[in-house]
């Protein structure tokens, strides 16, 4: 049978070598006929600091005894088969590192010898890179009332990091819509003002440091406002010297009271903050601010209304006014 297998192998262009090697599998004539008669089962094992790690070799096609297997550490090359700091299984094919730590990081190999033939399986054993926390959420859940303000805070744990905010998959940009982003007291802050129901969801504070990244999620909840403020238009363009009036209008509806003109004030914004206050006129649920013939380009800017009902204040989204200079 062995002669027949050797003859077939030679005919196929493969020299099986020593005829005296033990055959255990039909069709396998010897170790040198196999591309990998010894292989590492887990060449890059998962490791946890302080936990055991097993390295296992597999022998294909032949039987070997424990004495035919030796284990080596590669740097520097040393036979560790009988070292007490390692455990070797009864069949010799599994080496256990009882407690993984940094000094155990190295290359390892099992070397199997059979009738003068040798083969080996190699392993790379290393601890995973240490994860460094770059940021943490000051609060992992925040909530708002529609039209109010909500601030999300992300604490920076390292100095030299870059912060980026995303909400519901969209990148947040300072000054875009109702979004403000600033750094204050070592925190990165994301503010929605006035907050909208569409701001509800999950916001992520992502940090990028030197060769590492980190992120935290903050859940944002919100409830519908008792007072709803809706601008007639969000952009308005007028011309200096034009006799026709230029009017900014907001519709205000409330479920807790009926605000009057004295309860609704117009404000011009400066750098996103309330700056110049003016009165409003009321007709039904519509409150207006009129810019007459003498309006000037300096009146251009963003305007909001602040509504006070039963001691609570509610702020609208801004309307942008542009006053073009006269010809």
XYZ file of C-alpha atoms in Angstrom:
327
model
C 0.000 0.000 0.000
C 2.814 2.403 0.913
C 4.664 1.493 -2.277
C 1.519 2.217 -4.287
C 1.004 5.589 -2.639
C 4.644 6.543 -3.162
C 4.404 5.450 -6.845
C 1.257 7.561 -7.392
C 2.910 10.556 -5.718
C 6.033 10.288 -7.857
C 3.885 9.974 -10.982
C 2.171 13.207 -9.961
C 5.543 14.906 -9.635
C 5.692 14.798 -5.784
C 8.480 12.962 -3.979
C 7.125 11.610 -0.712
C 10.585 10.947 0.646
C 11.053 8.324 3.376
C 8.920 5.193 2.737
C 9.091 4.265 6.425
C 6.925 7.178 7.655
C 3.750 6.038 9.372
C 0.567 6.485 7.323
C -2.590 7.347 9.279
C -4.885 8.796 6.596
C -5.808 7.126 3.322
C -4.115 9.043 0.523
C -1.557 10.831 2.757
C 1.807 9.292 2.079
C 4.012 11.391 4.398
C 4.398 14.816 6.040
C 6.502 16.232 3.201
C 3.641 15.513 0.795
C 1.464 17.993 2.661
C 1.844 21.741 2.281
C 1.192 22.337 5.983
C 1.360 19.135 7.967
C 1.959 21.304 11.046
C 0.040 24.542 11.488
C -0.808 27.089 14.149
C -4.509 26.914 14.969
C -4.572 30.460 16.441
C -1.487 32.276 15.088
C -2.578 35.669 16.543
C -4.512 34.768 19.701
C -6.813 37.198 21.510
C -5.210 38.281 24.752
C -6.369 39.961 27.955
C -3.955 41.329 30.514
C -3.807 38.971 33.510
C -5.680 36.136 31.763
C -4.286 32.815 30.403
C -3.509 32.367 26.701
C -3.434 29.042 24.852
C -1.342 28.441 21.715
C -2.368 25.313 19.807
C -0.650 23.462 16.966
C -2.352 20.932 14.695
C -0.578 17.989 13.019
C -2.165 16.691 9.813
C -1.742 13.216 8.330
C 0.601 11.592 10.853
C 0.641 10.711 14.532
C 3.238 12.223 16.829
C 4.080 11.731 20.479
C 4.545 14.490 23.042
C 8.322 14.151 22.924
C 8.278 15.009 19.214
C 6.939 18.515 19.933
C 9.071 21.363 21.191
C 8.056 24.945 21.952
C 10.271 27.986 21.391
C 10.211 31.666 22.215
C 11.663 33.558 19.265
C 13.301 36.725 20.632
C 15.802 35.572 21.739
C 15.370 32.023 20.445
C 14.986 29.682 23.436
C 13.522 26.234 23.972
C 10.775 26.800 26.566
C 9.187 23.333 26.416
C 10.105 22.494 30.002
C 9.999 25.963 31.520
C 7.827 26.025 34.649
C 6.318 29.387 33.752
C 4.474 27.677 30.859
C 2.119 24.679 30.791
C 2.268 22.087 28.003
C -0.655 19.724 27.319
C -0.359 15.918 27.499
C -0.144 15.640 23.708
C 2.423 18.448 23.557
C 0.397 20.443 21.038
C -0.909 23.194 23.316
C 1.245 25.692 25.207
C -0.489 27.777 27.878
C 0.754 31.105 29.181
C -0.938 31.061 32.629
C -1.007 34.839 33.045
C -0.651 37.195 30.102
C 1.353 40.352 30.704
C 3.615 42.681 28.760
C 6.782 40.628 29.338
C 5.103 37.643 27.660
C 4.708 39.500 24.369
C 6.864 37.687 21.810
C 6.871 35.359 18.857
C 6.392 31.660 19.635
C 6.537 28.455 17.602
C 5.918 24.766 17.950
C 8.392 22.484 16.136
C 7.301 18.911 15.365
C 9.806 16.183 14.383
C 8.820 12.902 12.700
C 11.393 10.441 11.281
C 13.900 13.225 10.719
C 11.333 15.545 9.116
C 10.406 18.805 10.895
C 7.673 21.373 10.479
C 6.472 24.245 12.614
C 3.610 26.590 13.393
C 4.306 30.174 14.466
C 2.423 32.586 16.716
C 2.530 36.323 17.436
C 1.436 37.026 21.006
C 0.788 40.621 22.066
C -1.561 42.550 24.317
C -4.061 44.840 22.567
C -3.292 48.554 22.502
C -4.485 50.234 25.666
C -7.678 52.193 25.110
C -7.399 55.784 26.325
C -10.519 57.727 27.228
C -10.358 61.141 25.577
C -13.838 62.426 26.464
C -16.770 61.735 28.731
C -20.303 63.100 28.842
C -21.044 65.470 31.722
C -24.651 64.225 31.407
C -25.589 61.317 29.167
C -29.243 62.416 28.987
C -30.626 65.946 28.525
C -34.094 67.279 27.731
C -35.706 70.507 26.586
C -39.011 72.238 26.061
C -39.552 73.327 22.474
C -38.453 76.926 21.995
C -36.174 76.865 25.021
C -32.469 76.135 25.255
C -30.576 72.893 25.786
C -26.812 72.476 26.271
C -24.864 69.226 25.804
C -21.471 69.072 27.518
C -18.553 66.818 26.679
C -15.614 66.835 29.126
C -12.162 66.786 27.540
C -9.876 64.329 29.366
C -6.832 65.135 27.240
C -5.597 68.577 26.200
C -4.492 68.062 22.618
C -7.607 66.591 21.031
C -9.993 67.646 18.296
C -13.727 67.537 19.028
C -16.537 67.051 16.510
C -20.262 66.892 17.201
C -22.804 64.925 15.196
C -26.525 64.566 15.896
C -28.646 61.857 14.323
C -25.838 61.291 11.818
C -25.484 64.950 10.796
C -22.385 67.048 11.491
C -23.070 70.080 13.686
C -21.646 73.430 12.526
C -21.348 76.473 14.796
C -23.651 79.305 13.723
C -25.686 77.136 11.387
C -29.388 77.303 12.262
C -29.907 77.141 16.024
C -26.504 75.535 16.713
C -23.686 76.934 18.820
C -20.471 75.087 19.664
C -17.972 76.470 22.169
C -15.270 75.396 24.610
C -15.863 76.423 28.208
C -14.144 75.329 31.443
C -12.462 72.381 29.734
C -15.726 71.198 28.171
C -16.923 71.215 24.593
C -20.515 72.484 24.588
C -23.186 72.015 21.939
C -26.171 74.339 22.365
C -29.542 74.343 20.606
C -31.315 77.685 20.996
C -34.200 77.801 20.421
C -34.512 74.028 20.647
C -36.757 72.310 18.106
C -38.452 68.929 18.253
C -36.249 67.864 15.332
C -33.248 68.241 17.668
C -34.363 65.166 19.633
C -32.350 61.968 19.210
C -28.720 60.957 19.763
C -25.779 63.358 19.643
C -22.204 62.087 19.577
C -19.141 63.895 20.868
C -16.177 62.459 18.924
C -12.557 63.111 19.885
C -9.400 62.542 17.882
C -6.022 62.496 19.605
C -2.531 61.408 18.664
C -3.112 58.012 17.059
C -6.335 57.326 18.951
C -10.037 58.174 18.896
C -12.892 58.118 21.374
C -16.564 59.105 21.464
C -19.556 59.344 23.786
C -23.283 59.461 23.030
C -25.767 61.835 24.672
C -29.503 61.213 24.444
C -31.549 64.348 23.757
C -35.234 64.401 24.653
C -37.767 67.153 24.057
C -41.436 67.972 24.520
C -43.769 70.177 22.536
C -44.031 73.751 23.708
C -47.082 75.300 25.319
C -46.368 78.352 23.167
C -45.702 78.061 19.433
C -44.017 80.901 17.537
C -43.960 80.765 13.742
C -42.394 83.423 11.486
C -44.346 84.473 8.396
C -41.063 84.445 6.441
C -37.526 83.558 7.517
C -35.795 86.069 5.188
C -36.887 89.580 4.291
C -35.240 92.099 1.942
C -36.130 95.799 1.843
C -34.592 98.916 0.314
C -33.544 102.134 1.998
C -35.759 105.069 1.031
C -38.578 102.861 -0.271
C -41.883 104.337 0.907
C -43.449 100.906 1.391
C -43.181 99.427 4.858
C -40.896 96.560 5.723
C -42.599 94.271 8.235
C -41.384 91.269 10.234
C -44.315 89.143 11.453
C -44.704 86.165 13.797
C -47.792 84.095 14.558
C -48.040 83.181 18.250
C -50.380 80.507 19.621
C -50.615 79.475 23.262
C -52.427 76.768 25.223
C -51.840 78.463 28.600
C -52.884 82.046 27.987
C -53.410 84.845 25.470
C -50.275 87.036 25.232
C -50.706 90.729 24.420
C -48.413 93.196 22.686
C -46.678 93.966 25.994
C -45.859 90.249 26.378
C -44.158 89.985 22.981
C -40.907 91.867 22.349
C -38.759 92.006 19.236
C -35.010 91.613 19.690
C -32.153 92.154 17.275
C -29.383 89.605 17.753
C -25.681 90.313 18.016
C -23.346 87.332 17.822
C -26.368 85.145 18.497
C -27.329 86.925 21.728
C -30.250 89.268 22.478
C -29.029 92.848 21.941
C -31.601 95.519 20.955
C -35.208 95.355 22.168
C -38.262 96.931 20.497
C -42.038 96.736 20.971
C -44.537 94.821 18.849
C -47.960 95.426 17.404
C -50.705 92.806 17.640
C -53.480 91.865 15.243
C -55.211 88.611 16.138
C -52.444 86.080 16.782
C -49.939 87.991 14.621
C -47.260 90.209 16.158
C -45.296 92.587 13.928
C -42.376 95.028 13.847
C -42.499 97.743 11.160
C -39.489 99.386 9.547
C -40.642 102.586 7.776
C -39.306 104.759 4.965
C -36.282 105.855 7.006
C -34.933 102.368 7.533
C -31.165 102.094 7.083
C -28.815 99.266 6.038
C -27.553 99.260 9.631
C -30.903 97.732 10.632
C -29.954 94.575 8.733
C -29.495 91.501 10.874
C -31.351 88.717 12.629
C -34.498 89.359 14.657
C -36.436 87.163 17.095
C -39.442 87.610 19.332
C -39.466 86.696 23.006
C -42.910 85.812 24.354
C -43.699 85.837 28.075
C -46.729 83.849 29.259
C -47.433 83.187 32.952
C -43.853 83.958 33.915
C -42.284 81.665 31.302
C -40.377 82.994 28.305
C -40.271 81.496 24.832
C -37.974 82.565 21.995
C -38.576 82.223 18.273
C -36.219 81.186 15.554
C -34.543 84.185 13.867
C -35.731 86.077 10.814
C -32.997 87.611 8.676
C -33.618 91.202 7.551
C -31.538 92.771 4.767
C -31.871 96.510 4.064
C -30.275 97.427 0.740
C -28.776 100.923 0.394
C -30.649 103.340 -1.830
C -29.394 103.959 -5.364
